[in-house]
Short mmCIF file of C-alpha atoms in Angstrom, two decimals:
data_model
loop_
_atom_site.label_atom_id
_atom_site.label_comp_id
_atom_site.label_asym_id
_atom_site.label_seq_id
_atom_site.Cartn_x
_atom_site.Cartn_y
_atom_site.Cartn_z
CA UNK A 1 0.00 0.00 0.00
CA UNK A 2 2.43 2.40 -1.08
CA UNK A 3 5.54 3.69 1.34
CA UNK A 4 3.31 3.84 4.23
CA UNK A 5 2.55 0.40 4.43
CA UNK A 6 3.55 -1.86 7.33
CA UNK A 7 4.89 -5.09 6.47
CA UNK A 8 5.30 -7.86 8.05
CA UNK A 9 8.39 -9.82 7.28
CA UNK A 10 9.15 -11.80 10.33
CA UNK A 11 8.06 -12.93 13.70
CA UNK A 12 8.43 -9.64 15.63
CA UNK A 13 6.31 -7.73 12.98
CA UNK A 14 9.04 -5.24 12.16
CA UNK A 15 7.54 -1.88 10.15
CA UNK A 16 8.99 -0.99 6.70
CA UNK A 17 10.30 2.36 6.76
CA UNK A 18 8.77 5.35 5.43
CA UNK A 19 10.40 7.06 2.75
CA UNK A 20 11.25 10.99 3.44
CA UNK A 21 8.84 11.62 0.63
CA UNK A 22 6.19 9.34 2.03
CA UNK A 23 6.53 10.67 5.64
CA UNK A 24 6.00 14.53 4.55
CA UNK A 25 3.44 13.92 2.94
CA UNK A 26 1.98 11.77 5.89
CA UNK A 27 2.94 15.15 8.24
CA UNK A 28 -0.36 16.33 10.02
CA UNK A 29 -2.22 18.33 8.04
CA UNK A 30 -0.60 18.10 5.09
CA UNK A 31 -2.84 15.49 3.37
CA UNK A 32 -1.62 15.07 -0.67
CA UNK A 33 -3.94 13.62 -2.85
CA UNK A 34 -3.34 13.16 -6.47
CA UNK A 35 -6.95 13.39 -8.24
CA UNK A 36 -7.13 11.76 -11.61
CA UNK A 37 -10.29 12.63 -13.69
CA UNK A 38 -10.68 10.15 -16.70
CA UNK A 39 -13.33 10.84 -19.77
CA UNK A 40 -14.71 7.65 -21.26
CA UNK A 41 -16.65 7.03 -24.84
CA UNK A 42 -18.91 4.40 -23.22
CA UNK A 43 -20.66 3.99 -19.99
CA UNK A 44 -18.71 2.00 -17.58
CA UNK A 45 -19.92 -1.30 -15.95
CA UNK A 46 -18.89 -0.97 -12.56
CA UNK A 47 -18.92 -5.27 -11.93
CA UNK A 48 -16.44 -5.44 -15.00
CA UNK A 49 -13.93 -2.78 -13.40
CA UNK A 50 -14.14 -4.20 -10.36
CA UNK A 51 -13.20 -7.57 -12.14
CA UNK A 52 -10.79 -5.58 -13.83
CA UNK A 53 -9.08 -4.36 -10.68
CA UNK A 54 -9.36 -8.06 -8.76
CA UNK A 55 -6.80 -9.28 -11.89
CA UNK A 56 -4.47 -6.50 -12.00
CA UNK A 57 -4.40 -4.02 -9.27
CA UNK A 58 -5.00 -5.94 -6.21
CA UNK A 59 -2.60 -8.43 -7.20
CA UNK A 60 -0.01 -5.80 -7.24
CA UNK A 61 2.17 -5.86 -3.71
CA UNK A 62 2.14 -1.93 -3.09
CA UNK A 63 -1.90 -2.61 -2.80
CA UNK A 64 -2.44 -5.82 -0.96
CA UNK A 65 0.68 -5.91 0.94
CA UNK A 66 -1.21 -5.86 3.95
CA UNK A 67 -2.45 -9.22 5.81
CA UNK A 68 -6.20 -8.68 5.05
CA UNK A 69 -7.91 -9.02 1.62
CA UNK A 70 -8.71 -6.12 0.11
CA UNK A 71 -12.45 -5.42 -0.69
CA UNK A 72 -12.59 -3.44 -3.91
CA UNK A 73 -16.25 -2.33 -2.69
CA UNK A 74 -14.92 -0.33 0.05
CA UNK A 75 -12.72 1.26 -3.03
CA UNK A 76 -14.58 1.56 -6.03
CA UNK A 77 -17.70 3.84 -5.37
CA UNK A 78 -20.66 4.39 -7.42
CA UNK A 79 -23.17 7.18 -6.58
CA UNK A 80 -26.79 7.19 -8.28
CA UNK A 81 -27.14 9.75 -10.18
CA UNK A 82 -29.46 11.43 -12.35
CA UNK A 83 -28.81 10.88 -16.04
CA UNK A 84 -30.75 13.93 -17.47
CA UNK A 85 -28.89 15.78 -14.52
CA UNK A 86 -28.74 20.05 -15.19
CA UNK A 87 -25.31 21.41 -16.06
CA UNK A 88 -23.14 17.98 -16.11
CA UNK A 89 -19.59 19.25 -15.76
CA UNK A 90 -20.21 21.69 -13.58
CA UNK A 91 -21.24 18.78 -11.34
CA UNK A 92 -18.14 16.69 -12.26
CA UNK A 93 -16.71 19.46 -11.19
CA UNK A 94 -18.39 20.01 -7.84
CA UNK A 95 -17.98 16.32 -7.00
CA UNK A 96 -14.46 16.00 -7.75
CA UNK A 97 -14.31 18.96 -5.18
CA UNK A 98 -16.37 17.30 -2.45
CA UNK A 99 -14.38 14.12 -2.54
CA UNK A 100 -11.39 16.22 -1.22
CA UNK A 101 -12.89 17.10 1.74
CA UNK A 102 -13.04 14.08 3.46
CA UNK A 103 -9.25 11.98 3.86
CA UNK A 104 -8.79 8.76 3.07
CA UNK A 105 -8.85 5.66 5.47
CA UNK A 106 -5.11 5.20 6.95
CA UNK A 107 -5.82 1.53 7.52
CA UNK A 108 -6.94 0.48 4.21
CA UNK A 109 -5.00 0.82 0.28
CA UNK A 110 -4.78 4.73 0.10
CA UNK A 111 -6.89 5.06 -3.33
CA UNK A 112 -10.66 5.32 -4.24
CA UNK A 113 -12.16 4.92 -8.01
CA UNK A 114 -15.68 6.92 -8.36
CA UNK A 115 -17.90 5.74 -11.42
CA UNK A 116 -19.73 8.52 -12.53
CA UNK A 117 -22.25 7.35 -15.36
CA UNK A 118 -22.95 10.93 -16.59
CA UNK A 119 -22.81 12.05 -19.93
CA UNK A 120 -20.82 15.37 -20.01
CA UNK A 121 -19.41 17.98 -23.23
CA UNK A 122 -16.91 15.42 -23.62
CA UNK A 123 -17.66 12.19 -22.42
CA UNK A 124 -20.13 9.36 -21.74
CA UNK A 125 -18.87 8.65 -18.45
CA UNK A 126 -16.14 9.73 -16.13
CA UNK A 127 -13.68 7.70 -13.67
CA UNK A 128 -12.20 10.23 -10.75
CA UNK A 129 -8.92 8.25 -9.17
CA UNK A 130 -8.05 9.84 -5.85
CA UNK A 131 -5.02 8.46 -4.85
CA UNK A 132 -2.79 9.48 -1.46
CA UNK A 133 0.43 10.98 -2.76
CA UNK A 134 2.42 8.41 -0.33
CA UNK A 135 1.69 5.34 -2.76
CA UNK A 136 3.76 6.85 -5.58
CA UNK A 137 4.68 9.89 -7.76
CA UNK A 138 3.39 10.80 -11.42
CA UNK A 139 5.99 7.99 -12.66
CA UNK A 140 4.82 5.25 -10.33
CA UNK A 141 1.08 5.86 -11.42
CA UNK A 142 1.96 5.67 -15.05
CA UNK A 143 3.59 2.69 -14.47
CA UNK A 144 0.72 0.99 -12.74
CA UNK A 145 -1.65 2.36 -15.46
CA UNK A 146 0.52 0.32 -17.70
CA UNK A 147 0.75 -2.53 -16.09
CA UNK A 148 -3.11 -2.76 -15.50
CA UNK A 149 -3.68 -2.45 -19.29
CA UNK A 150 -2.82 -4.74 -22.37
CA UNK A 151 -2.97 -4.28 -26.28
CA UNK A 152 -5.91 -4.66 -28.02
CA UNK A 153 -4.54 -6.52 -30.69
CA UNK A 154 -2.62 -8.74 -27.85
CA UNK A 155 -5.02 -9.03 -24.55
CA UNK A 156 -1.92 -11.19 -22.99
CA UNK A 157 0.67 -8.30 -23.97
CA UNK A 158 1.27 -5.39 -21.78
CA UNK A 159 1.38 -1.98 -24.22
CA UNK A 160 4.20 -0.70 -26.00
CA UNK A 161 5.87 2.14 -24.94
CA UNK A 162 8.19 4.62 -27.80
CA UNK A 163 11.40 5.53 -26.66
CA UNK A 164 13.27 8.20 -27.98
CA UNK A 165 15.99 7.91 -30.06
CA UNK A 166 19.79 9.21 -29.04
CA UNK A 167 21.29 10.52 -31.87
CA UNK A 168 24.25 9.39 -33.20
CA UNK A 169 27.53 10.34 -31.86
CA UNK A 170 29.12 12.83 -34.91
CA UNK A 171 32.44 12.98 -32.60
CA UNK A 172 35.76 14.09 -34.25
CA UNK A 173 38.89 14.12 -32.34
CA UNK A 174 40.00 17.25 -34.28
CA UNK A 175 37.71 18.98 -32.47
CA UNK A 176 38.34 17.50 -28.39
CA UNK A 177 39.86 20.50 -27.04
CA UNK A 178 36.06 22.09 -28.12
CA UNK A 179 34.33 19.63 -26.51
CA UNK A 180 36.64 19.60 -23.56
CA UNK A 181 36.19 22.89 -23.15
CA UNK A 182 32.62 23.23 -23.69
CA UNK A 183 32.46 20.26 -21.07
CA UNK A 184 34.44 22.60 -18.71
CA UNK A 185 31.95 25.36 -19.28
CA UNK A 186 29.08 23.27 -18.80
CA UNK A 187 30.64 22.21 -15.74
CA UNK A 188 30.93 25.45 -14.29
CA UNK A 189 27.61 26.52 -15.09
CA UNK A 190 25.88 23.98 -13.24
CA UNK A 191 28.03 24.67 -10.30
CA UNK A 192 27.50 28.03 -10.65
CA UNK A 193 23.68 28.00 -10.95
CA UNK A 194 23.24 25.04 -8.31
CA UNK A 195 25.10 27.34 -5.63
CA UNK A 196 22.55 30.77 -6.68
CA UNK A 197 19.45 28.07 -6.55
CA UNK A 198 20.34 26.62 -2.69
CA UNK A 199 20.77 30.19 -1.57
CA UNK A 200 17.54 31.38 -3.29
CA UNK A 201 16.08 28.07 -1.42
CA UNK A 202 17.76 29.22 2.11
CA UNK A 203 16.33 32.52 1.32
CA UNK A 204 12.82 31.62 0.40
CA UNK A 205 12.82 29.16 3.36
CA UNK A 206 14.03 32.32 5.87
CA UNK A 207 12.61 35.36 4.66
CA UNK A 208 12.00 35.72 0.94
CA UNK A 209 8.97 35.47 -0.65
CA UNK A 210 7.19 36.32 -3.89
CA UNK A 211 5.10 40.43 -4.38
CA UNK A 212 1.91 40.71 -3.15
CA UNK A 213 -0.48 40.21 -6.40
CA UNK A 214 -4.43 40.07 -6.67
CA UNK A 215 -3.91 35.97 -6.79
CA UNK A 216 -1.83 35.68 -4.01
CA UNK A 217 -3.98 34.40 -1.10
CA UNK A 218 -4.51 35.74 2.70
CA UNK A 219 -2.55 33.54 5.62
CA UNK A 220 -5.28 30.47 6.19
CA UNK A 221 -6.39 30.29 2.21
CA UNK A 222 -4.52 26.81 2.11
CA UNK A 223 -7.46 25.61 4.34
CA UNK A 224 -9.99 26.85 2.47
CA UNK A 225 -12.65 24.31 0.68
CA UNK A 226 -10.91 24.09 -3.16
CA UNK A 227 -12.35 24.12 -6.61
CA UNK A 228 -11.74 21.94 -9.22
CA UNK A 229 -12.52 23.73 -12.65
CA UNK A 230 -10.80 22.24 -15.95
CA UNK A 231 -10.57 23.21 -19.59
CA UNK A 232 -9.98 20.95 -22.42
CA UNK A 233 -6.24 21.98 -24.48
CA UNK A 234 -5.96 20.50 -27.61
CA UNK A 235 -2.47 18.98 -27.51
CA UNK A 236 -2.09 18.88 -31.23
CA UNK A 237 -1.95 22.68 -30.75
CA UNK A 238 0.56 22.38 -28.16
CA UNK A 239 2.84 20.07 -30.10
CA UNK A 240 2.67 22.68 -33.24
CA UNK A 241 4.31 25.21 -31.18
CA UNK A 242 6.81 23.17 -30.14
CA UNK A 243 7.83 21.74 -33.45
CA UNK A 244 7.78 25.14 -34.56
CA UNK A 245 9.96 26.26 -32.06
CA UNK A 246 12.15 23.27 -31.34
CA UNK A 247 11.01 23.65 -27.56
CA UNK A 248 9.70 20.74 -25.27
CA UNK A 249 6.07 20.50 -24.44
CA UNK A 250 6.82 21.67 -20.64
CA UNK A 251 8.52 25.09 -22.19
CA UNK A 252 4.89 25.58 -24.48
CA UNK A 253 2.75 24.87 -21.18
CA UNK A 254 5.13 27.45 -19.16
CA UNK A 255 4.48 29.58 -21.52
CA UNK A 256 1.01 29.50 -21.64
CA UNK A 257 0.62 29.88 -18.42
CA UNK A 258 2.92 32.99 -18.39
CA UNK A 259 1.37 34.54 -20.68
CA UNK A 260 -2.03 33.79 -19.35
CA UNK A 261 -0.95 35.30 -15.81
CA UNK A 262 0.08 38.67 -17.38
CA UNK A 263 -3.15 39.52 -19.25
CA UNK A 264 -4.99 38.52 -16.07
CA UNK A 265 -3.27 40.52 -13.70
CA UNK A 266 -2.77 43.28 -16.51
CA UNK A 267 -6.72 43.24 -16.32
CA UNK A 268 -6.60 43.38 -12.81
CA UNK A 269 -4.01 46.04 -12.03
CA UNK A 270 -6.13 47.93 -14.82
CA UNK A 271 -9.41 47.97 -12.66
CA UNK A 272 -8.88 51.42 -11.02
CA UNK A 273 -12.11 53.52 -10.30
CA UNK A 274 -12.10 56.53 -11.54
CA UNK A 275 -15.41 59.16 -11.13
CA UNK A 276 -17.04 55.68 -11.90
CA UNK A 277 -15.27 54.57 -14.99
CA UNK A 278 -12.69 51.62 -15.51
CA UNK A 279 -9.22 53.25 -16.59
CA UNK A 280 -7.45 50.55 -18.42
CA UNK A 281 -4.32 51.21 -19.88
CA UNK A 282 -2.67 48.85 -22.18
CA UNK A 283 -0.16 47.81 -19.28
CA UNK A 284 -0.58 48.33 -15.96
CA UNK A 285 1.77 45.90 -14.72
CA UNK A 286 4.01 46.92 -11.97
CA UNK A 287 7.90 46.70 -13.23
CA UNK A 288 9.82 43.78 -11.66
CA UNK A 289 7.00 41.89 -10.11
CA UNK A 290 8.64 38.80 -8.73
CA UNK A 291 6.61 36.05 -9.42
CA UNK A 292 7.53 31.77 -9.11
CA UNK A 293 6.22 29.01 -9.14
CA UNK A 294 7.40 25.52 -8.02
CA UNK A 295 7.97 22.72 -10.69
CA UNK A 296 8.41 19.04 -9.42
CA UNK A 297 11.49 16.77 -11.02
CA UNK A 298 11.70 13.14 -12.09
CA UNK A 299 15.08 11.98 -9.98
CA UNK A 300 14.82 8.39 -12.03
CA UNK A 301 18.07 8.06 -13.98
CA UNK A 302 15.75 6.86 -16.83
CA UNK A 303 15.01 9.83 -18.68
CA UNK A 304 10.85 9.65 -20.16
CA UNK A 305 8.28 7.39 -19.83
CA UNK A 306 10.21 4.02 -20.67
CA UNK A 307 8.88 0.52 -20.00
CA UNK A 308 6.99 1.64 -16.71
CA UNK A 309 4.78 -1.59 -16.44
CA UNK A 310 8.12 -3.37 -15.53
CA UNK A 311 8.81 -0.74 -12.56
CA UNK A 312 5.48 -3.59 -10.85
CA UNK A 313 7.86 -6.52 -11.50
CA UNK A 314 10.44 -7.83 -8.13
CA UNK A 315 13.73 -6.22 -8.78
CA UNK A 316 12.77 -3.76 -11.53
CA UNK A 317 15.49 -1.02 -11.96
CA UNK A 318 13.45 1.49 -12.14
CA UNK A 319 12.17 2.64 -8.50
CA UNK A 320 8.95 2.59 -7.54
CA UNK A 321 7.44 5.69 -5.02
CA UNK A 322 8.08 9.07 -4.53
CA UNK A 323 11.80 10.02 -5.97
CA UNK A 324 11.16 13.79 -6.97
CA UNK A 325 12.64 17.18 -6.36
CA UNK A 326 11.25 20.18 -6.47
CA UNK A 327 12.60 23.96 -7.88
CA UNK A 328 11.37 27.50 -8.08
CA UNK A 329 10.89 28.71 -11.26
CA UNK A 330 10.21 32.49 -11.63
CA UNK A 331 8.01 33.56 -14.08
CA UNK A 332 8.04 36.42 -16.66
CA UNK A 333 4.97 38.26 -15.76
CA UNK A 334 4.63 41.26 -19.10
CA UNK A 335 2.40 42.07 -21.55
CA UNK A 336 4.39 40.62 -24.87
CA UNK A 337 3.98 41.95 -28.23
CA UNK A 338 4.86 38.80 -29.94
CA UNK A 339 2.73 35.60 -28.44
CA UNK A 340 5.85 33.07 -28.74
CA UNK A 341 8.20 35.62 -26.76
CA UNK A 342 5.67 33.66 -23.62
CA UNK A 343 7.51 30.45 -24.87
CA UNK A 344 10.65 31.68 -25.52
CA UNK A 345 10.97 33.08 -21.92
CA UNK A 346 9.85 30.09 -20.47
CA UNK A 347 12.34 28.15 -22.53
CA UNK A 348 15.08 30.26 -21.33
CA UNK A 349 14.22 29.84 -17.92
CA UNK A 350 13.59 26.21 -17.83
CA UNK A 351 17.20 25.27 -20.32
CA UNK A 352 18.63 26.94 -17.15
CA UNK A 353 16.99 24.99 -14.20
CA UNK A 354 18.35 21.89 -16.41
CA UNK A 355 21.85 22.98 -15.34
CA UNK A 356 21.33 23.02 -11.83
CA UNK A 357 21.45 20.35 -9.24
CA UNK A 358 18.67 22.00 -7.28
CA UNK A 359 16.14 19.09 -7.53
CA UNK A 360 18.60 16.70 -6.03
CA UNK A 361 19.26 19.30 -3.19
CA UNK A 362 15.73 19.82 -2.29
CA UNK A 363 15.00 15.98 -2.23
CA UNK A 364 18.55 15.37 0.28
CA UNK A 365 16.82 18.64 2.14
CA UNK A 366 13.56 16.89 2.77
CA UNK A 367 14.86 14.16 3.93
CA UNK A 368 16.86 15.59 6.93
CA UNK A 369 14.22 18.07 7.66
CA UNK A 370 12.41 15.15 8.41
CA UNK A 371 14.89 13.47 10.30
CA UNK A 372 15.53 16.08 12.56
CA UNK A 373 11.89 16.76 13.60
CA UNK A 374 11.70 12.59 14.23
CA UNK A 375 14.58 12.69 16.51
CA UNK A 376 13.04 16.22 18.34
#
């Protein structure tokens, strides 16, 4: 049942360890859920998931690792609802924001699967996965996803995953000192930016913190009830900018988001009453707002989704749980003439968080944080 679970391996019931991930996110109050909302072309049969789950997922250690059989009915719930129901995703999205308000049994496999048989703009059904963050990160899910599937052409055969291609090596010894000194270079650069990131950490952690802004909550807004709203992006769209561009999807993302930040709060900023009118100027931006956000890291040495489904099998490689770092990434908040500067920006930024060993140090950080407060 994920790193929390305790195992028992001999006589005098010893407990596995938590992981520093698992136990942070196990902290009081500080209850991680990862909430998975899945659109489906047909109505689901809730007796054939279930059936589904019995062959795959419960037979999985992480989620019947415990002495007692798992009952997929105290996992799989299936409200009765209304099927001519008013305003469909707006009640997806109201239930998806219920379910978080209520935490998940500690003594039972940490996930629940809610069948929602209602027909919404863009699907026939929905599946919401809540899933404690303890039992694994975004790689560890995928993995499982894989591993509960098969091929459709194959039902025996787990799916096919692509793996990108290295390109060949075009190395010419007439040109080693180049390489050896771009290889120095590189080298200093990541010490260089590694050593600016921890003390921007340090700093953040002691006194430094991002400009007041219309979207930055009050003290006490983490406890607030939260809404779940979601908008479809096609991702064709977001793979024609990056071709385009010769970007990553992350850097198009980044810079959607940039850019959608700055016309909002350029809207906002603008809203200044004046004998009952709206003054809007065409930016009204303060100069220098200081602005981040915090991106998490894959710390696998595999690089991409590879073979995940074998990350279920006994001495897989690949490492199942929570292995993830986290860094601050400040954003560009400006009005920009040109709609690709957004990506270009974000590019920038994130080619330069690649040469920095900030990730790693924020992972080694969270683990003797924790430490310390076990032994106080």
């Amino acid at each position: 049942m994920g790193d929390h679970v305790k195992a028992s391996r001999s006589s005098h019931h010893d407990e596995e360890p938590l992981s520093p991930a698992a136990r942070l996110f196990h902290a009081p109050r500080f209850n991680v859920y990862i909430i998975v909302v899945v659109g489906f072309k047909t109505r689901l049969n809730p007796d054939v998931v279930k059936a589904g789950l019995e062959q795959t997922l419960v037979k999985h250690p992480r989620f019947s690792s415990k002495m007692t059989k798992v009952n997929l009915e105290d996992h799989v719930i299936v409200p009765e609802l209304d099927p001519k129901i008013d305003f469909p995703d707006r009640f997806v999205e109201d239930y998806v924001s219920n379910v978080t308000r209520t935490p998940l049994d500690l003594s039972k496999p940490l996930l629940e699967l809610h069948i929602l048989n209602i027909k919404t703009s863009d699907a026939e059904a929905v599946g919401v996965f809540r899933i404690h963050h303890s039992m694994g990160d975004g790689a560890s899910l995928i993995s499982l996803l894989l591993a509960c599937t098969r091929k459709t052409s194959d039902p025996e055969a787990l799916p096919s995953v692509p793996v990108k291609k290295r390109a060949g090596s075009t190395f010419n010894s007439r040109d080693g000192f180049w390489w050896f000194f771009l290889a120095i270079w590189l080298f200093l650069r990541l010490i260089w930016n590694t050593l600016v990131d921890v003390l921007l950490f340090v700093a953040t952690i002691l006194f430094l913190n991002d400009m007041k802004t219309p979207i930055k909550g009050a003290p006490g807004v983490e406890l607030n009830v939260k809404k779940f709203v979601h908008r479809t992006v096609n991702l064709d769209d977001i793979k024609l900018v990056k071709n385009a561009m010769n970007t990553t999807v992350n850097d198009v993302v980044v810079g959607i988001v940039q850019a959608g930040l700055s016309r909002y709060l350029n809207h906002r900023y603008g809203e200044e009453t004046k004998d009952g009118q709206v003054k809007q100027s065409n930016s009204n931006i303060p100069k220098g707002i200081h602005l981040r956000t915090v991106i998490l890291v894959n710390l696998r040495k595999s690089a991409g989704i590879q073979d995940m489904a074998d990350m279920m099998a006994k001495g897989s490689k690949i490492r199942w749980g929570n292995l993830i770092g986290y860094m601050f990434l400040p954003f560009t908040i400006a009005l920009q003439d040109d709609p690709l500067d957004y990506v270009r920006k974000a590019k920038a930024a994130i080619d330069r968080k690649k040469l920095s060993l900030e990730p790693i140090f924020t992972n080694t950080c969270v683990g003797h944080w924790l430490s310390i407060i076990k032994v106080m």
